[in-house]
Short mmCIF file of C-alpha atoms in Angstrom, two decimals:
data_model
loop_
_atom_site.label_atom_id
_atom_site.label_comp_id
_atom_site.label_asym_id
_atom_site.label_seq_id
_atom_site.Cartn_x
_atom_site.Cartn_y
_atom_site.Cartn_z
CA MET A 247 -168.96 -83.19 -100.97
CA SER A 248 -171.77 -85.26 -102.48
CA VAL A 249 -174.57 -83.60 -104.33
CA ALA A 250 -178.19 -84.60 -103.65
CA PRO A 251 -179.98 -85.98 -106.67
CA ARG A 252 -182.31 -83.58 -108.48
CA PRO A 253 -186.00 -83.99 -107.47
CA GLU A 254 -186.70 -85.38 -111.05
CA ASN A 255 -184.42 -88.30 -110.18
CA HIS A 256 -186.32 -89.16 -106.95
CA ALA A 257 -188.96 -91.01 -108.93
CA ALA A 258 -186.21 -93.22 -110.40
CA LEU A 259 -184.92 -93.76 -106.82
CA LEU A 260 -188.43 -94.85 -105.70
CA MET A 261 -188.64 -97.17 -108.66
CA ALA A 262 -185.28 -98.70 -107.70
CA ILE A 263 -186.49 -99.24 -104.14
CA ALA A 264 -189.61 -100.92 -105.47
CA GLN A 265 -188.02 -103.05 -108.06
CA ARG A 266 -184.74 -104.05 -106.40
CA GLN A 267 -185.01 -102.89 -102.74
CA ASP A 268 -182.07 -100.71 -103.61
CA ARG A 269 -180.60 -99.59 -100.21
CA GLN A 270 -178.42 -96.91 -101.76
CA ALA A 271 -181.42 -95.32 -103.46
CA PHE A 272 -183.37 -95.47 -100.16
CA ALA A 273 -180.31 -93.83 -98.32
CA THR A 274 -180.27 -91.05 -100.89
CA LEU A 275 -183.98 -90.47 -100.46
CA PHE A 276 -183.73 -90.62 -96.70
CA HIS A 277 -180.99 -87.94 -96.57
CA ALA A 278 -183.02 -85.83 -99.03
CA TYR A 279 -186.37 -86.01 -97.16
CA ALA A 280 -185.96 -86.99 -93.45
CA PRO A 281 -184.67 -83.53 -92.38
CA ARG A 282 -187.40 -81.75 -94.37
CA LEU A 283 -190.03 -84.14 -92.98
CA LYS A 284 -188.86 -83.41 -89.42
CA ALA A 285 -188.92 -79.66 -89.92
CA TRP A 286 -192.36 -79.89 -91.48
CA LEU A 287 -193.71 -81.94 -88.68
CA GLN A 288 -192.23 -79.63 -86.06
CA ARG A 289 -193.88 -76.62 -87.77
CA GLY A 290 -197.15 -78.65 -87.57
CA GLY A 291 -196.89 -78.83 -83.74
CA ALA A 292 -194.89 -82.06 -83.18
CA GLU A 293 -192.23 -82.11 -80.44
CA PRO A 294 -188.66 -82.59 -81.88
CA ASN A 295 -188.37 -86.18 -80.71
CA GLN A 296 -191.84 -87.00 -81.98
CA ALA A 297 -191.08 -85.29 -85.36
CA GLU A 298 -187.84 -87.23 -85.71
CA GLU A 299 -189.70 -90.52 -84.95
CA MET A 300 -192.47 -89.67 -87.36
CA ALA A 301 -189.99 -88.72 -90.06
CA GLN A 302 -188.32 -92.07 -89.62
CA GLU A 303 -191.70 -93.87 -89.69
CA THR A 304 -192.52 -92.03 -92.93
CA MET A 305 -189.36 -93.13 -94.54
CA LEU A 306 -189.86 -96.68 -93.39
CA ALA A 307 -193.30 -96.60 -95.05
CA VAL A 308 -191.68 -95.26 -98.19
CA TRP A 309 -189.34 -98.33 -98.17
CA ARG A 310 -192.32 -100.72 -97.68
CA LYS A 311 -194.74 -98.88 -100.06
CA ALA A 312 -192.36 -97.83 -102.81
CA GLY A 313 -194.10 -100.23 -105.25
CA MET A 314 -197.33 -98.24 -104.72
CA TYR A 315 -195.80 -94.97 -106.02
CA ASP A 316 -197.13 -93.94 -109.31
CA PRO A 317 -195.13 -91.11 -111.03
CA ALA A 318 -198.08 -90.33 -113.20
CA ARG A 319 -200.21 -89.36 -110.15
CA SER A 320 -197.84 -87.35 -108.16
CA GLU A 321 -194.31 -86.03 -107.63
CA PRO A 322 -192.14 -88.04 -105.24
CA GLY A 323 -192.04 -85.26 -102.68
CA THR A 324 -195.78 -84.88 -102.80
CA TRP A 325 -196.28 -88.67 -102.24
CA ILE A 326 -193.79 -88.80 -99.35
CA PHE A 327 -195.22 -85.83 -97.56
CA ALA A 328 -198.71 -87.31 -97.98
CA ILE A 329 -197.44 -90.40 -96.16
CA ALA A 330 -196.12 -88.20 -93.38
CA ARG A 331 -199.45 -86.26 -93.14
CA ASN A 332 -201.37 -89.49 -92.87
CA LEU A 333 -199.07 -90.80 -90.18
CA ARG A 334 -199.40 -87.48 -88.28
CA LEU A 335 -203.20 -87.62 -88.52
CA ASP A 336 -203.18 -91.25 -87.30
CA ALA A 337 -200.97 -90.29 -84.31
CA LEU A 338 -203.35 -87.44 -83.53
CA ARG A 339 -206.36 -89.70 -83.65
CA ARG A 340 -204.64 -92.35 -81.44
CA ALA A 341 -203.74 -89.63 -78.91
CA ARG A 342 -207.28 -88.32 -78.83
CA LEU A 343 -208.67 -91.86 -78.46
CA ALA A 344 -206.14 -93.02 -75.87
CA VAL A 345 -207.97 -94.46 -72.92
CA GLU A 346 -206.60 -93.62 -69.56
CA GLU A 347 -205.89 -96.51 -67.26
CA PRO A 348 -208.83 -97.01 -64.85
CA GLU A 349 -208.15 -95.65 -61.37
CA ASP A 350 -209.63 -98.79 -59.76
CA THR A 351 -206.97 -101.49 -60.46
CA HIS A 352 -208.67 -104.07 -58.24
CA PRO A 353 -208.52 -107.51 -59.89
CA VAL A 354 -212.34 -107.77 -59.85
CA ALA A 355 -212.70 -104.34 -61.45
CA LEU A 356 -210.12 -105.25 -64.10
CA ALA A 357 -211.80 -108.49 -64.87
CA ASP A 358 -215.10 -106.73 -65.22
CA ALA A 359 -213.49 -104.21 -67.61
CA ILE A 360 -211.95 -107.06 -69.64
CA LEU A 361 -215.28 -108.94 -69.83
CA ALA A 362 -217.11 -105.74 -70.88
CA THR A 363 -214.47 -105.13 -73.61
CA GLU A 364 -214.81 -108.69 -74.86
CA GLN A 365 -218.48 -108.39 -74.90
CA ARG A 366 -218.44 -105.19 -76.93
CA ALA A 367 -215.89 -106.89 -79.34
CA GLN A 368 -218.27 -109.82 -79.73
CA ARG A 369 -221.27 -107.56 -80.45
CA LEU A 370 -219.15 -105.68 -83.09
CA ARG A 371 -218.16 -108.99 -84.74
CA ASP A 372 -221.81 -110.09 -84.77
CA ALA A 373 -222.89 -106.82 -86.23
CA ILE A 374 -220.27 -107.13 -88.98
CA THR A 375 -221.54 -110.59 -89.91
CA GLN A 376 -224.94 -109.06 -90.53
CA LEU A 377 -223.61 -106.59 -93.10
CA PRO A 378 -224.01 -107.40 -96.87
CA ALA A 379 -220.97 -109.15 -98.15
CA GLU A 380 -219.73 -106.22 -100.25
CA GLN A 381 -219.83 -103.83 -97.27
CA ALA A 382 -218.22 -106.33 -94.92
CA GLU A 383 -215.34 -106.87 -97.36
CA ALA A 384 -214.84 -103.13 -97.82
CA LEU A 385 -214.79 -102.66 -94.05
CA HIS A 386 -212.29 -105.54 -93.64
CA LEU A 387 -209.97 -104.12 -96.28
CA ALA A 388 -210.16 -100.59 -94.84
CA PHE A 389 -209.81 -101.27 -91.21
CA PHE A 390 -208.11 -104.70 -90.88
CA GLU A 391 -205.92 -104.70 -93.98
CA GLU A 392 -205.32 -100.83 -93.85
CA PHE A 393 -205.99 -100.54 -97.58
CA SER A 394 -206.30 -96.99 -98.92
CA HIS A 395 -209.46 -96.21 -100.89
CA SER A 396 -207.60 -96.28 -104.20
CA ARG A 397 -205.99 -99.60 -103.42
CA MET A 398 -209.54 -100.96 -102.42
CA GLU A 399 -210.84 -99.65 -105.71
CA ALA A 400 -208.18 -101.67 -107.64
CA ARG A 401 -208.66 -104.81 -105.43
CA LEU A 402 -212.49 -104.79 -105.60
CA GLY A 403 -212.68 -103.70 -109.20
CA VAL A 404 -215.24 -101.07 -108.48
CA PRO A 405 -215.27 -97.19 -108.88
CA LEU A 406 -213.88 -95.15 -105.95
CA GLY A 407 -217.28 -93.70 -105.27
CA THR A 408 -218.60 -97.25 -104.76
CA VAL A 409 -215.83 -98.08 -102.40
CA LYS A 410 -216.63 -94.96 -100.33
CA SER A 411 -220.36 -95.67 -100.47
CA ARG A 412 -219.91 -99.26 -99.21
CA LEU A 413 -217.82 -97.98 -96.28
CA ARG A 414 -220.25 -95.23 -95.45
CA LEU A 415 -223.20 -97.63 -95.50
CA ALA A 416 -221.35 -100.20 -93.51
CA MET A 417 -220.45 -97.65 -90.78
CA ALA A 418 -224.07 -96.39 -90.74
CA ARG A 419 -225.47 -99.93 -90.33
CA LEU A 420 -222.90 -100.68 -87.60
CA ARG A 421 -223.87 -97.48 -85.77
CA ILE A 422 -227.52 -98.46 -85.88
CA ALA A 423 -226.81 -102.09 -84.87
CA LEU A 424 -224.69 -101.10 -81.95
CA GLN A 425 -226.57 -98.11 -80.76
CA ASP A 426 -226.86 -98.13 -76.93
CA ARG A 427 -225.02 -101.45 -76.77
CA ILE A 428 -221.38 -100.45 -76.83
#
């Protein structure tokens, strides 16, 4: 019978994944956290299959983002469960924003819908080009590169409050620019 490593060793396992892509360290973390993540997600309202999938997505993110883990900022479990929470929130947002397929699937109606979507996308691109460079860059990093605020802070070399202000101002300007057009 193998004994799971103690939680204080989980930080070392994350470092091994980040530095050497250590598969054994990942397997150990996976076995320690995947069942707990699944149970936690189910308690949060996810169906068993969805919880299983999200737990696996979380652990895949742990594999990919292990280099971002900072033991000075959080415990390994806290960091891993934060990833799961964020993935769960993203899934809820996607489900809420899911667009139902139009009832009218006539080719002309579909072409009109595609054209309207392309026109909205072009108006959005045009509005983004009108933003100040700092706001456009922050918007790009947040929404197209999927940077976290803290990662943006490091990349841009500005305080976290400035990152958030740039994003808030960019979104406000876009709302005004696109009002009644999208």
